[in-house]
Short mmCIF file of C-alpha atoms and ligand atoms in Angstrom, two decimals:
data_model
loop_
_atom_site.label_atom_id
_atom_site.label_comp_id
_atom_site.label_asym_id
_atom_site.label_seq_id
_atom_site.Cartn_x
_atom_site.Cartn_y
_atom_site.Cartn_z
CA MET W 12 -157.28 -39.21 -203.17
CA THR W 13 -156.71 -36.87 -206.35
CA ALA W 14 -153.40 -35.54 -206.98
CA LYS W 15 -154.51 -32.00 -206.60
CA TRP W 16 -154.62 -32.67 -202.60
CA GLU W 17 -151.62 -33.57 -200.18
CA THR W 18 -152.79 -34.97 -196.67
CA VAL W 19 -151.30 -34.07 -193.78
CA ILE W 20 -151.22 -36.30 -190.75
CA GLY W 21 -149.91 -35.97 -186.97
CA LEU W 22 -150.34 -38.61 -184.59
CA GLU W 23 -150.71 -38.52 -180.88
CA VAL W 24 -150.15 -42.13 -179.51
CA HIS W 25 -150.70 -42.99 -175.57
CA VAL W 26 -148.78 -45.97 -174.65
CA GLU W 27 -149.32 -48.06 -171.01
CA LEU W 28 -146.24 -48.69 -169.45
CA SER W 29 -145.80 -52.23 -168.27
CA THR W 30 -144.40 -51.50 -165.01
CA GLU W 31 -145.48 -53.65 -162.07
CA THR W 32 -147.28 -50.81 -160.34
CA LYS W 33 -148.84 -47.71 -161.26
CA VAL W 34 -147.24 -44.54 -161.74
CA TRP W 35 -148.40 -42.60 -158.47
CA CYS W 36 -148.86 -45.32 -155.69
CA SER W 37 -148.20 -49.07 -155.42
CA CYS W 38 -151.16 -50.56 -156.45
CA LYS W 39 -150.66 -53.45 -158.99
CA ASN W 40 -150.55 -52.33 -162.64
CA GLU W 41 -152.30 -55.58 -164.40
CA PHE W 42 -155.00 -55.90 -166.86
CA GLY W 43 -158.05 -58.07 -166.64
CA ALA W 44 -158.15 -58.23 -162.66
CA GLU W 45 -161.51 -58.37 -160.93
CA PRO W 46 -162.92 -54.62 -161.00
CA ASN W 47 -161.54 -52.04 -158.45
CA THR W 48 -159.53 -54.38 -157.01
CA ASN W 49 -155.96 -52.91 -157.76
CA VAL W 50 -157.03 -49.37 -155.86
CA CYS W 51 -155.79 -47.21 -152.81
CA PRO W 52 -156.50 -43.80 -151.69
CA VAL W 53 -154.05 -42.26 -153.77
CA CYS W 54 -155.57 -43.63 -157.16
CA LEU W 55 -159.23 -42.94 -156.13
CA ALA W 56 -158.06 -39.47 -155.21
CA LEU W 57 -159.25 -39.53 -151.72
CA PRO W 58 -158.57 -36.47 -149.60
CA GLY W 59 -155.24 -36.44 -147.90
CA SER W 60 -153.54 -38.82 -150.23
CA LEU W 61 -150.29 -37.88 -152.14
CA PRO W 62 -148.81 -39.11 -155.39
CA VAL W 63 -145.16 -40.52 -155.53
CA LEU W 64 -143.31 -41.10 -158.80
CA ASN W 65 -142.72 -44.77 -159.42
CA ALA W 66 -138.78 -44.80 -160.21
CA GLN W 67 -139.49 -47.72 -162.83
CA ALA W 68 -142.18 -45.73 -165.00
CA LEU W 69 -139.69 -42.83 -165.03
CA GLU W 70 -137.06 -45.33 -166.23
CA TYR W 71 -139.17 -46.93 -168.98
CA ALA W 72 -140.29 -43.69 -170.06
CA VAL W 73 -136.78 -42.46 -170.63
CA LYS W 74 -135.76 -45.51 -172.44
CA ALA W 75 -138.75 -45.31 -174.77
CA GLY W 76 -137.80 -41.46 -175.30
CA LEU W 77 -133.86 -42.80 -175.99
CA ALA W 78 -135.23 -45.97 -178.19
CA LEU W 79 -137.42 -43.05 -180.35
CA ASN W 80 -134.20 -41.19 -180.75
CA CYS W 81 -135.27 -38.35 -178.52
CA LYS W 82 -133.31 -35.89 -176.29
CA ILE W 83 -134.11 -36.07 -172.90
CA GLN W 84 -134.75 -32.92 -170.49
CA ARG W 85 -132.59 -32.96 -167.40
CA TYR W 86 -135.19 -30.83 -165.89
CA SER W 87 -138.76 -31.69 -166.25
CA LYS W 88 -141.75 -31.39 -164.07
CA PHE W 89 -145.38 -32.23 -164.06
CA ASP W 90 -148.54 -30.16 -164.21
CA ARG W 91 -152.34 -30.60 -163.43
CA LYS W 92 -154.66 -31.11 -166.52
CA ASN W 93 -158.16 -30.24 -165.34
CA TYR W 94 -161.05 -31.64 -166.63
CA PHE W 95 -163.83 -33.49 -165.05
CA TYR W 96 -165.43 -37.01 -166.10
CA PRO W 97 -166.68 -39.90 -164.00
CA ASP W 98 -163.51 -42.10 -164.79
CA ASN W 99 -161.41 -39.46 -163.01
CA PRO W 100 -161.74 -39.18 -159.35
CA SER W 101 -159.52 -36.60 -158.99
CA GLY W 102 -161.06 -33.96 -161.49
CA TYR W 103 -157.26 -33.48 -163.23
CA GLN W 104 -154.69 -36.07 -164.56
CA ILE W 105 -151.04 -35.54 -163.58
CA SER W 106 -149.52 -34.92 -166.70
CA GLN W 107 -146.57 -32.83 -168.53
CA TYR W 108 -146.98 -29.26 -170.09
CA ASP W 109 -144.32 -27.41 -170.83
CA LEU W 110 -141.27 -29.23 -169.92
CA PRO W 111 -142.10 -32.98 -171.36
CA LEU W 112 -139.46 -35.31 -170.31
CA CYS W 113 -138.34 -36.06 -174.14
CA TYR W 114 -138.39 -34.17 -177.08
CA ASP W 115 -136.98 -33.82 -180.85
CA GLY W 116 -136.85 -37.37 -181.50
CA TYR W 117 -137.89 -39.52 -184.97
CA VAL W 118 -138.95 -42.55 -186.28
CA ASP W 119 -137.78 -44.12 -190.12
CA ILE W 120 -140.41 -45.47 -191.79
CA THR W 121 -139.66 -48.17 -194.69
CA ARG W 122 -142.04 -48.17 -197.34
CA LYS W 123 -142.70 -51.04 -199.99
CA ASP W 124 -140.54 -49.45 -202.61
CA GLY W 125 -137.69 -50.00 -200.20
CA THR W 126 -137.72 -45.82 -199.66
CA SER W 127 -137.86 -44.50 -196.38
CA ARG W 128 -139.42 -41.21 -194.64
CA ARG W 129 -138.10 -39.94 -191.13
CA ILE W 130 -141.22 -38.99 -189.00
CA ARG W 131 -140.04 -36.55 -186.32
CA ILE W 132 -141.59 -36.86 -182.68
CA LYS W 133 -142.15 -33.35 -181.34
CA ARG W 134 -142.26 -34.71 -177.53
CA ILE W 135 -143.15 -37.72 -175.30
CA HIS W 136 -144.51 -37.00 -171.75
CA LEU W 137 -145.38 -39.26 -168.58
CA GLU W 138 -148.61 -39.10 -167.37
CA ASN W 139 -151.58 -41.40 -165.61
CA ASP W 140 -154.27 -42.96 -167.12
CA ALA W 141 -157.91 -42.68 -165.95
CA GLY W 142 -160.32 -45.59 -165.17
CA LYS W 143 -162.25 -47.37 -167.53
CA LEU W 144 -166.21 -47.10 -167.91
CA VAL W 145 -168.27 -50.02 -168.78
CA HIS W 146 -171.41 -48.95 -170.52
CA ALA W 147 -174.47 -51.26 -170.16
CA GLY W 148 -175.57 -50.62 -173.87
CA ASP W 149 -174.18 -50.02 -177.19
CA ASP W 150 -172.23 -46.90 -176.35
CA VAL W 151 -172.36 -43.97 -173.75
CA ALA W 152 -175.34 -42.42 -175.43
CA ALA W 153 -177.69 -45.58 -175.54
CA ALA W 154 -176.44 -46.88 -172.27
CA ASP W 155 -178.86 -47.00 -169.19
CA THR W 156 -176.31 -47.20 -166.61
CA SER W 157 -172.31 -47.12 -166.66
CA LEU W 158 -169.95 -48.90 -164.52
CA VAL W 159 -166.65 -47.64 -163.63
CA ASP W 160 -163.67 -49.48 -163.00
CA PHE W 161 -160.42 -47.92 -161.25
CA ASN W 162 -158.25 -50.53 -161.37
CA ARG W 163 -156.44 -48.47 -164.76
CA ALA W 164 -156.68 -45.39 -163.07
CA GLY W 165 -152.49 -44.50 -162.21
CA VAL W 166 -151.47 -46.70 -164.82
CA PRO W 167 -148.45 -45.21 -166.26
CA LEU W 168 -148.61 -43.84 -169.66
CA ILE W 169 -146.60 -41.92 -172.20
CA GLU W 170 -148.31 -39.50 -174.73
CA ILE W 171 -145.85 -39.75 -177.97
CA VAL W 172 -146.70 -36.75 -179.98
CA THR W 173 -145.35 -36.65 -183.97
CA GLU W 174 -144.87 -33.44 -185.91
CA PRO W 175 -147.20 -33.37 -189.07
CA ASP W 176 -144.89 -35.25 -190.79
CA ILE W 177 -147.27 -38.44 -192.22
CA ARG W 178 -148.28 -37.96 -195.70
CA SER W 179 -150.69 -40.67 -196.13
CA SER W 180 -152.87 -43.54 -194.17
CA GLU W 181 -150.41 -46.06 -195.33
CA GLU W 182 -147.44 -43.78 -193.83
CA ALA W 183 -149.55 -43.79 -190.64
CA ASP W 184 -149.97 -47.38 -190.26
CA LEU W 185 -146.08 -48.14 -191.27
CA PHE W 186 -145.60 -45.27 -188.30
CA LEU W 187 -147.94 -47.12 -185.72
CA ASN W 188 -146.19 -50.63 -186.54
CA LYS W 189 -142.61 -49.28 -186.24
CA LEU W 190 -143.57 -47.51 -183.16
CA ARG W 191 -144.99 -50.55 -181.62
CA SER W 192 -142.14 -52.72 -182.89
CA ILE W 193 -139.55 -50.30 -180.96
CA LEU W 194 -141.47 -50.04 -177.95
CA LYS W 195 -141.83 -53.95 -177.74
CA TYR W 196 -138.14 -54.39 -178.06
CA CYS W 197 -137.18 -52.45 -175.20
CA GLY W 198 -139.74 -53.89 -173.12
CA VAL W 199 -141.37 -50.81 -171.70
CA SER W 200 -144.84 -52.19 -172.75
CA ASP W 201 -146.50 -54.83 -174.35
CA VAL W 202 -148.33 -52.34 -176.72
CA LYS W 203 -151.51 -54.67 -177.36
CA MET W 204 -154.26 -52.43 -179.23
CA GLU W 205 -156.97 -55.02 -178.13
CA GLU W 206 -156.10 -54.29 -174.59
CA GLY W 207 -156.16 -50.82 -174.91
CA SER W 208 -152.28 -50.54 -174.20
CA MET W 209 -152.04 -48.16 -177.13
CA ARG W 210 -154.23 -45.81 -178.27
CA CYS W 211 -154.29 -43.10 -180.74
CA ASP W 212 -155.64 -39.87 -181.71
CA VAL W 213 -155.47 -38.85 -184.93
CA ASN W 214 -154.96 -35.16 -186.48
CA VAL W 215 -155.88 -34.79 -190.39
CA SER W 216 -155.71 -31.96 -192.79
CA VAL W 217 -155.45 -31.57 -196.33
CA ARG W 218 -153.91 -28.70 -198.84
CA PRO W 219 -153.91 -28.48 -201.99
CA ALA W 220 -150.56 -30.36 -203.32
CA GLY W 221 -146.93 -28.04 -203.66
CA SER W 222 -148.63 -25.82 -200.76
CA ALA W 223 -146.38 -24.64 -197.84
CA GLU W 224 -148.96 -23.94 -195.65
CA PHE W 225 -150.82 -26.55 -193.72
CA GLY W 226 -154.73 -26.84 -193.87
CA VAL W 227 -157.28 -26.78 -190.87
CA ARG W 228 -157.18 -29.84 -189.23
CA SER W 229 -159.77 -32.28 -187.38
CA GLU W 230 -158.74 -34.58 -184.86
CA LEU W 231 -160.24 -38.02 -184.46
CA LYS W 232 -160.31 -39.52 -180.83
CA ASN W 233 -161.12 -43.12 -179.91
CA VAL W 234 -158.99 -44.70 -182.74
CA ASN W 235 -158.40 -48.12 -181.24
CA SER W 236 -156.83 -50.24 -183.91
CA PHE W 237 -154.11 -49.60 -186.71
CA SER W 238 -156.76 -50.44 -189.31
CA ALA W 239 -159.14 -48.20 -187.74
CA VAL W 240 -156.34 -45.43 -188.14
CA VAL W 241 -156.19 -46.30 -191.76
CA ARG W 242 -159.90 -45.96 -192.33
CA GLY W 243 -160.31 -43.19 -190.05
CA ILE W 244 -157.51 -40.92 -192.07
CA GLU W 245 -159.14 -42.19 -195.54
CA TYR W 246 -162.52 -40.70 -194.01
CA GLU W 247 -161.41 -37.51 -192.93
CA GLN W 248 -159.17 -36.85 -196.58
CA LYS W 249 -161.98 -37.22 -198.45
CA ARG W 250 -164.20 -35.35 -196.14
CA HIS W 251 -162.00 -32.52 -196.00
CA ILE W 252 -161.74 -32.87 -199.93
CA SER W 253 -165.18 -32.67 -200.59
CA ILE W 254 -165.85 -29.23 -198.21
CA LEU W 255 -162.80 -27.62 -199.97
CA GLU W 256 -163.94 -28.89 -203.68
CA GLU W 257 -167.49 -27.24 -202.88
CA GLY W 258 -165.92 -24.03 -202.07
CA GLY W 259 -166.20 -24.27 -198.40
CA ALA W 260 -163.72 -23.97 -195.31
CA VAL W 261 -162.85 -27.09 -193.13
CA GLU W 262 -163.61 -26.12 -189.39
CA GLN W 263 -160.99 -27.34 -186.62
CA GLU W 264 -162.93 -30.06 -184.88
CA THR W 265 -162.51 -32.77 -182.19
CA ARG W 266 -164.58 -35.52 -183.80
CA SER W 267 -165.47 -39.19 -182.46
CA TRP W 268 -164.42 -42.08 -184.80
CA ARG W 269 -167.05 -44.98 -185.49
CA ASP W 270 -165.43 -47.44 -186.70
CA ALA W 271 -168.15 -50.13 -186.87
CA GLN W 272 -170.24 -47.45 -188.94
CA GLY W 273 -167.14 -45.85 -190.97
CA ILE W 274 -167.85 -42.66 -190.24
CA SER W 275 -166.79 -39.63 -187.98
CA VAL W 276 -169.07 -37.60 -185.72
CA LEU W 277 -168.53 -33.87 -184.61
CA LEU W 278 -167.35 -34.07 -180.41
CA ARG W 279 -166.78 -30.27 -180.28
CA SER W 280 -165.55 -27.52 -182.38
CA LYS W 281 -162.91 -25.05 -181.80
CA GLU W 282 -165.20 -22.43 -180.11
CA ASP W 283 -166.06 -24.85 -177.34
CA ALA W 284 -162.23 -26.15 -177.09
CA GLU W 285 -161.62 -27.48 -173.40
CA ASP W 286 -159.58 -24.99 -171.14
CA TYR W 287 -157.60 -27.57 -169.01
CA ARG W 288 -156.25 -24.67 -166.89
CA TYR W 289 -152.72 -26.25 -166.85
CA PHE W 290 -150.84 -25.70 -163.68
CA PRO W 291 -147.58 -27.08 -162.06
CA GLU W 292 -148.16 -30.15 -160.15
CA PRO W 293 -147.89 -29.17 -156.34
CA ASP W 294 -147.45 -32.70 -154.76
CA LEU W 295 -144.84 -34.03 -156.61
CA PRO W 296 -140.99 -32.47 -157.01
CA PRO W 297 -139.73 -31.69 -160.27
CA VAL W 298 -137.62 -34.78 -162.31
CA VAL W 299 -134.04 -34.19 -162.03
CA LEU W 300 -131.77 -36.34 -164.52
CA THR W 301 -127.89 -36.36 -164.40
CA ASP W 302 -126.12 -37.27 -167.83
CA GLU W 303 -125.25 -40.44 -165.69
CA ASP W 304 -128.45 -41.43 -165.28
CA VAL W 305 -129.67 -41.07 -168.95
CA GLU W 306 -126.39 -42.90 -169.95
CA ARG W 307 -127.46 -45.85 -167.50
CA VAL W 308 -130.62 -46.10 -169.32
CA ARG W 309 -129.30 -45.62 -172.65
CA ALA W 310 -126.66 -48.75 -171.71
CA SER W 311 -129.82 -50.85 -171.02
CA LEU W 312 -131.17 -50.74 -174.14
CA PRO W 313 -131.25 -53.96 -176.32
CA GLU W 314 -130.20 -53.71 -180.06
CA LEU W 315 -133.04 -52.01 -181.81
CA PRO W 316 -134.77 -52.94 -184.96
CA ASP W 317 -133.00 -50.13 -186.89
CA ALA W 318 -129.49 -51.40 -186.04
CA ILE W 319 -130.63 -54.99 -187.02
CA MET W 320 -131.89 -54.10 -190.36
CA ALA W 321 -128.95 -52.14 -191.23
CA ARG W 322 -127.13 -55.72 -190.30
CA LEU W 323 -129.32 -57.61 -192.38
CA MET W 324 -128.95 -55.54 -195.52
CA SER W 325 -124.91 -54.92 -195.16
CA ASP W 326 -123.98 -58.54 -194.10
CA TYR W 327 -126.92 -60.85 -195.81
CA GLY W 328 -127.44 -58.44 -198.60
CA LEU W 329 -131.30 -58.48 -197.93
CA SER W 330 -133.37 -55.68 -199.63
CA ALA W 331 -134.33 -52.53 -197.50
CA TYR W 332 -138.21 -53.45 -197.08
CA ASP W 333 -137.54 -57.67 -196.56
CA ALA W 334 -135.14 -56.44 -193.72
CA SER W 335 -137.93 -54.24 -192.30
CA ILE W 336 -140.60 -57.13 -192.29
CA ILE W 337 -138.03 -59.48 -190.43
CA VAL W 338 -136.77 -57.08 -187.87
CA ALA W 339 -140.63 -55.94 -187.02
CA GLU W 340 -140.41 -58.55 -184.24
CA LYS W 341 -137.50 -59.41 -182.37
CA GLU W 342 -138.63 -63.42 -182.67
CA TYR W 343 -138.84 -63.10 -186.11
CA ALA W 344 -135.17 -61.57 -186.33
CA ASP W 345 -134.22 -64.32 -183.78
CA TRP W 346 -135.27 -66.57 -186.10
CA PHE W 347 -133.81 -65.46 -189.24
CA LEU W 348 -130.62 -64.96 -187.95
CA ARG W 349 -130.57 -68.71 -186.16
CA ALA W 350 -131.69 -70.36 -189.51
CA VAL W 351 -128.98 -68.43 -191.34
CA GLU W 352 -126.38 -69.83 -189.01
CA LEU W 353 -127.59 -73.11 -189.75
CA ALA W 354 -128.16 -72.90 -193.35
CA GLY W 355 -124.90 -70.93 -194.23
CA ARG W 356 -124.84 -67.41 -194.92
CA GLU W 357 -125.11 -67.94 -198.81
CA SER W 358 -128.49 -69.27 -198.08
CA ALA W 359 -129.98 -65.80 -196.19
CA LYS W 360 -131.92 -64.84 -199.32
CA THR W 361 -133.19 -67.88 -199.44
CA VAL W 362 -134.01 -68.15 -195.71
CA ALA W 363 -135.58 -64.36 -196.30
CA ASN W 364 -138.09 -65.73 -199.05
CA TRP W 365 -139.21 -68.84 -197.04
CA GLN W 366 -139.62 -66.39 -193.92
CA ILE W 367 -141.65 -63.64 -195.62
CA ASN W 368 -143.60 -65.56 -197.98
CA GLU W 369 -144.18 -68.78 -197.01
CA LEU W 370 -143.87 -68.54 -192.95
CA ASN W 371 -145.43 -65.08 -192.51
CA ARG W 372 -148.70 -66.24 -195.03
CA VAL W 373 -149.14 -69.13 -192.95
CA MET W 374 -148.80 -67.49 -189.71
CA ASN W 375 -151.25 -64.88 -190.89
CA GLU W 376 -153.55 -67.60 -191.75
CA LYS W 377 -153.81 -69.07 -188.49
CA GLY W 378 -153.46 -66.41 -186.65
CA LEU W 379 -150.23 -67.16 -184.75
CA GLY W 380 -148.55 -64.55 -183.17
CA PRO W 381 -144.39 -63.78 -182.94
CA ASP W 382 -144.41 -66.20 -180.17
CA GLN W 383 -145.82 -68.81 -181.80
CA ILE W 384 -143.92 -69.66 -184.89
CA PRO W 385 -144.54 -73.03 -186.03
CA VAL W 386 -141.44 -74.16 -187.67
CA THR W 387 -138.09 -74.10 -186.02
CA PRO W 388 -134.91 -72.40 -187.71
CA GLU W 389 -133.60 -75.88 -187.53
CA GLN W 390 -136.50 -77.47 -189.78
CA LEU W 391 -136.03 -74.74 -192.44
CA ALA W 392 -132.49 -75.28 -192.34
CA GLY W 393 -133.03 -78.92 -192.58
CA MET W 394 -135.33 -78.54 -195.51
CA LEU W 395 -132.95 -76.70 -197.26
CA LYS W 396 -130.33 -79.20 -196.92
CA LEU W 397 -132.69 -81.42 -198.81
CA ILE W 398 -133.13 -79.19 -201.59
CA GLU W 399 -129.57 -78.59 -202.03
CA LYS W 400 -128.61 -82.31 -202.01
CA GLY W 401 -131.31 -82.72 -204.60
CA THR W 402 -133.53 -85.03 -202.38
CA ILE W 403 -136.33 -83.14 -203.07
CA THR W 404 -137.26 -80.61 -205.65
CA GLY W 405 -138.14 -76.89 -204.70
CA LYS W 406 -141.87 -77.41 -205.69
CA ILE W 407 -142.03 -80.32 -203.54
CA ALA W 408 -140.51 -78.28 -201.00
CA LYS W 409 -143.49 -76.30 -200.50
CA THR W 410 -145.50 -79.09 -200.12
CA VAL W 411 -143.08 -80.73 -197.43
CA PHE W 412 -143.21 -77.12 -195.77
CA GLU W 413 -147.03 -76.92 -195.11
CA LYS W 414 -146.59 -80.65 -193.82
CA MET W 415 -144.21 -79.35 -191.51
CA VAL W 416 -145.97 -76.67 -190.59
CA GLU W 417 -149.11 -78.93 -189.75
CA SER W 418 -147.17 -81.84 -188.09
CA GLY W 419 -144.17 -80.37 -186.46
CA LYS W 420 -142.49 -83.19 -187.96
CA ASP W 421 -138.49 -82.51 -189.75
CA ALA W 422 -138.39 -82.80 -193.53
CA GLU W 423 -136.38 -85.63 -193.84
CA THR W 424 -139.08 -87.71 -191.77
CA ILE W 425 -141.86 -86.41 -194.21
CA VAL W 426 -140.09 -86.88 -196.77
CA LYS W 427 -139.46 -90.56 -196.22
CA GLU W 428 -142.78 -91.32 -194.97
CA GLU W 429 -144.59 -89.50 -197.76
CA GLY W 430 -141.90 -90.81 -200.69
CA LEU W 431 -141.28 -87.43 -201.88
CA THR W 432 -137.91 -87.96 -203.08
CA GLN W 433 -137.10 -86.08 -206.63
CA VAL W 434 -136.69 -88.36 -209.28
CA ALA W 435 -133.46 -87.78 -211.05
CA ASP W 436 -133.65 -91.27 -212.72
CA GLU W 437 -133.08 -90.51 -216.31
CA GLY W 438 -134.25 -93.66 -217.60
CA GLU W 439 -137.54 -94.01 -215.58
CA LEU W 440 -138.25 -90.06 -216.53
CA LEU W 441 -137.72 -90.55 -220.19
CA LYS W 442 -140.00 -93.67 -219.97
CA ILE W 443 -142.74 -91.33 -218.70
CA ALA W 444 -141.66 -88.64 -220.88
CA ARG W 445 -142.38 -91.03 -223.84
CA GLU W 446 -145.76 -91.98 -222.28
CA VAL W 447 -146.90 -88.39 -222.21
CA VAL W 448 -146.18 -87.57 -225.68
CA ALA W 449 -147.62 -90.54 -227.04
CA ALA W 450 -150.66 -90.14 -225.33
CA ASN W 451 -151.13 -86.46 -226.46
CA PRO W 452 -151.20 -86.56 -230.18
CA LYS W 453 -152.68 -82.81 -230.72
CA VAL W 454 -150.05 -81.19 -228.68
CA PHE W 455 -147.66 -83.04 -230.27
CA GLU W 456 -148.52 -81.91 -233.51
CA ASP W 457 -148.55 -78.58 -232.46
CA TRP W 458 -145.12 -78.86 -231.31
CA LYS W 459 -144.03 -79.93 -234.76
CA SER W 460 -145.58 -77.10 -236.26
CA GLY W 461 -143.41 -74.77 -234.40
CA LYS W 462 -145.61 -73.96 -231.29
CA GLN W 463 -142.67 -73.38 -228.51
CA SER W 464 -145.07 -73.45 -225.34
CA ALA W 465 -146.18 -77.14 -226.29
CA ALA W 466 -142.71 -78.67 -225.07
CA GLN W 467 -143.41 -76.51 -221.56
CA TRP W 468 -146.88 -78.18 -221.52
CA PHE W 469 -145.20 -81.57 -221.82
CA VAL W 470 -143.31 -80.94 -218.74
CA GLY W 471 -146.09 -79.62 -216.80
CA GLN W 472 -147.37 -83.20 -217.74
CA LEU W 473 -144.27 -85.00 -216.71
CA MET W 474 -144.37 -82.98 -213.43
CA LYS W 475 -148.09 -84.02 -212.94
CA ALA W 476 -147.23 -87.75 -213.39
CA THR W 477 -144.56 -87.54 -210.86
CA ARG W 478 -146.73 -85.85 -208.51
CA GLY W 479 -144.00 -82.75 -208.95
CA ARG W 480 -141.09 -85.23 -208.22
CA ALA W 481 -139.26 -84.53 -211.29
CA ASN W 482 -135.82 -83.08 -211.39
CA PRO W 483 -136.83 -79.85 -213.52
CA GLN W 484 -133.20 -79.68 -215.07
CA LEU W 485 -133.96 -83.35 -216.37
CA ALA W 486 -137.60 -82.69 -217.37
CA LEU W 487 -137.20 -80.20 -220.40
CA LYS W 488 -134.22 -82.20 -221.70
CA LEU W 489 -136.07 -85.44 -221.54
CA VAL W 490 -139.39 -84.25 -222.69
CA THR W 491 -137.61 -82.62 -225.49
CA GLN W 492 -135.68 -85.96 -226.66
CA ALA W 493 -139.15 -88.05 -226.61
CA LEU W 494 -140.68 -85.42 -228.85
CA GLU W 495 -137.82 -85.58 -231.16
CA GLU W 496 -137.70 -89.35 -231.38
CA GLN W 497 -141.48 -89.34 -231.85
CA ALA W 498 -140.82 -86.78 -234.57
CA GLY W 499 -138.19 -89.13 -236.11
CA GLN W 500 -140.38 -92.01 -236.48
CA GLN W 501 -142.96 -90.40 -238.24
P1 LIG T 603 -152.47 -28.93 -179.62
O1 LIG T 603 -151.48 -28.06 -178.55
O2 LIG T 603 -153.45 -28.02 -180.12
O3 LIG T 603 -153.05 -30.24 -179.21
P2 LIG T 603 -150.25 -29.46 -181.17
O4 LIG T 603 -149.58 -28.58 -182.00
O5 LIG T 603 -149.31 -30.25 -180.02
O6 LIG T 603 -151.92 -29.07 -180.98
O7 LIG T 603 -150.21 -30.88 -182.42
C1 LIG T 603 -151.33 -31.83 -181.82
C2 LIG T 603 -150.96 -33.00 -182.98
O8 LIG T 603 -151.62 -32.43 -184.36
C3 LIG T 603 -149.59 -32.98 -183.51
O9 LIG T 603 -149.44 -34.49 -183.65
C4 LIG T 603 -149.39 -32.41 -184.78
O10 LIG T 603 -148.55 -32.95 -185.48
C5 LIG T 603 -150.73 -32.26 -185.35
N1 LIG T 603 -151.05 -31.45 -186.21
C6 LIG T 603 -150.67 -29.99 -186.07
N2 LIG T 603 -151.54 -29.22 -187.18
C7 LIG T 603 -151.71 -30.05 -188.21
C8 LIG T 603 -152.34 -30.02 -189.38
N3 LIG T 603 -152.64 -28.60 -189.91
N4 LIG T 603 -152.52 -30.98 -190.03
C9 LIG T 603 -152.54 -32.18 -189.45
N5 LIG T 603 -151.93 -32.73 -188.13
C10 LIG T 603 -151.49 -31.58 -187.28
MG1 LIG T 604 -153.69 -32.64 -178.35
ZN1 LIG T 605 -153.28 -46.84 -155.70
#
């Protein structure tokens, strides 16, 4: 984006709560069941059926609100949001309009350069999900028929609405990852984008850099992966900027994001904006919470990523960004703390480096989830001990680490089986150093004529000859000795 323009983004994130049962009835809340098996008169909206609020859904929504630093409304109520669509049997969604359960919260995000930004949360309300349409074709327009599965109808949802505080696609990505992390820590949702348990509407506008007023926004619907959010924002910001730079005006529009094509298309303009005719839900009483109710839920919260992150920075001297990566998943944070307990506090930064650079890399390559960490904290600590004792070099440790990942064996076993012990025997190393010097007269001449890098080249040769096992401190010393001997003999 050109520096002339600033992008402004606000997100509306829908998250399915992982309660045992649905929000207004006692049907099972489960993903992947045989279609239309978890249904009853309430979630099918048969005449005469009445909703009853699921206490666990209410508790989870309050829990999410507290974890996201929100205030909790002591008196809130439900409202009917009226619209027709075949996945919605009642013709309305029970949601919350003017008195949402949670409001005025925030999430702090940490950028790569270690700086942080606060993204304010305007409100969180509790509502129900709709059923799911399955189109027999590429999309709704191309389908001959569509099937409907009501298993999802009535699954509890929270909608988290941010203030327009996000300024780039990168910040949106950081925000969504942080949000997912926090919700997972508190156990209120499994937040799986791929199973649709987290979905997002993206509002984007641009304005001249330095302007205090917001530009006109467009809202992207159907954005269902973090990478699609990033691509959608980048597409919209370009689209807005080119309209504005050509002297045009951006229209307030709702658009559909087509991720496969990488484009957005118009759904409806402001003129035909929907009127939901919200009115208070007559079949559910208002929700009244006491301070004790809220405090009881607060007491059930686990230690959250921000608190652990602060601890990693103050107790172990990690940078903000490194700490933010380690706390992103509870399993990573637990792994780190256990490895440091075993390897010693002074090794904390080394543990963090191995975890962030090597472990994360192999896990990404192999597509492993946080519950599938392929090396135990005990194994990493064992390997670090071998480096510390001088049994293996730091360079060989990388090989040992790869082999630990592949075989699940400990470092000690691998080193023994593969003969990877460091060579620190001066006599043996000097003999090899003399051989490599003698075998490369041309580079030797370069060194003699003052080319400093030639000595390093010989160190490289020595490492190669020992398959990386030469003690690195000794290597330069002995190469220099061999070079000087050779020069003396001439
Ligand atoms: P509505 O009531 O029309 O849904 P809201 O004020 O609740 O509008 O905002 C919906 C979302 O749009 C929020 O996430 C908000 O931050 C975002 N938003 C509002 N105005 C803008 C804007 N000019 N640019 C980008 N996002 C915006
Ligand atoms: Mg909206
Ligand atoms: Zn039901």
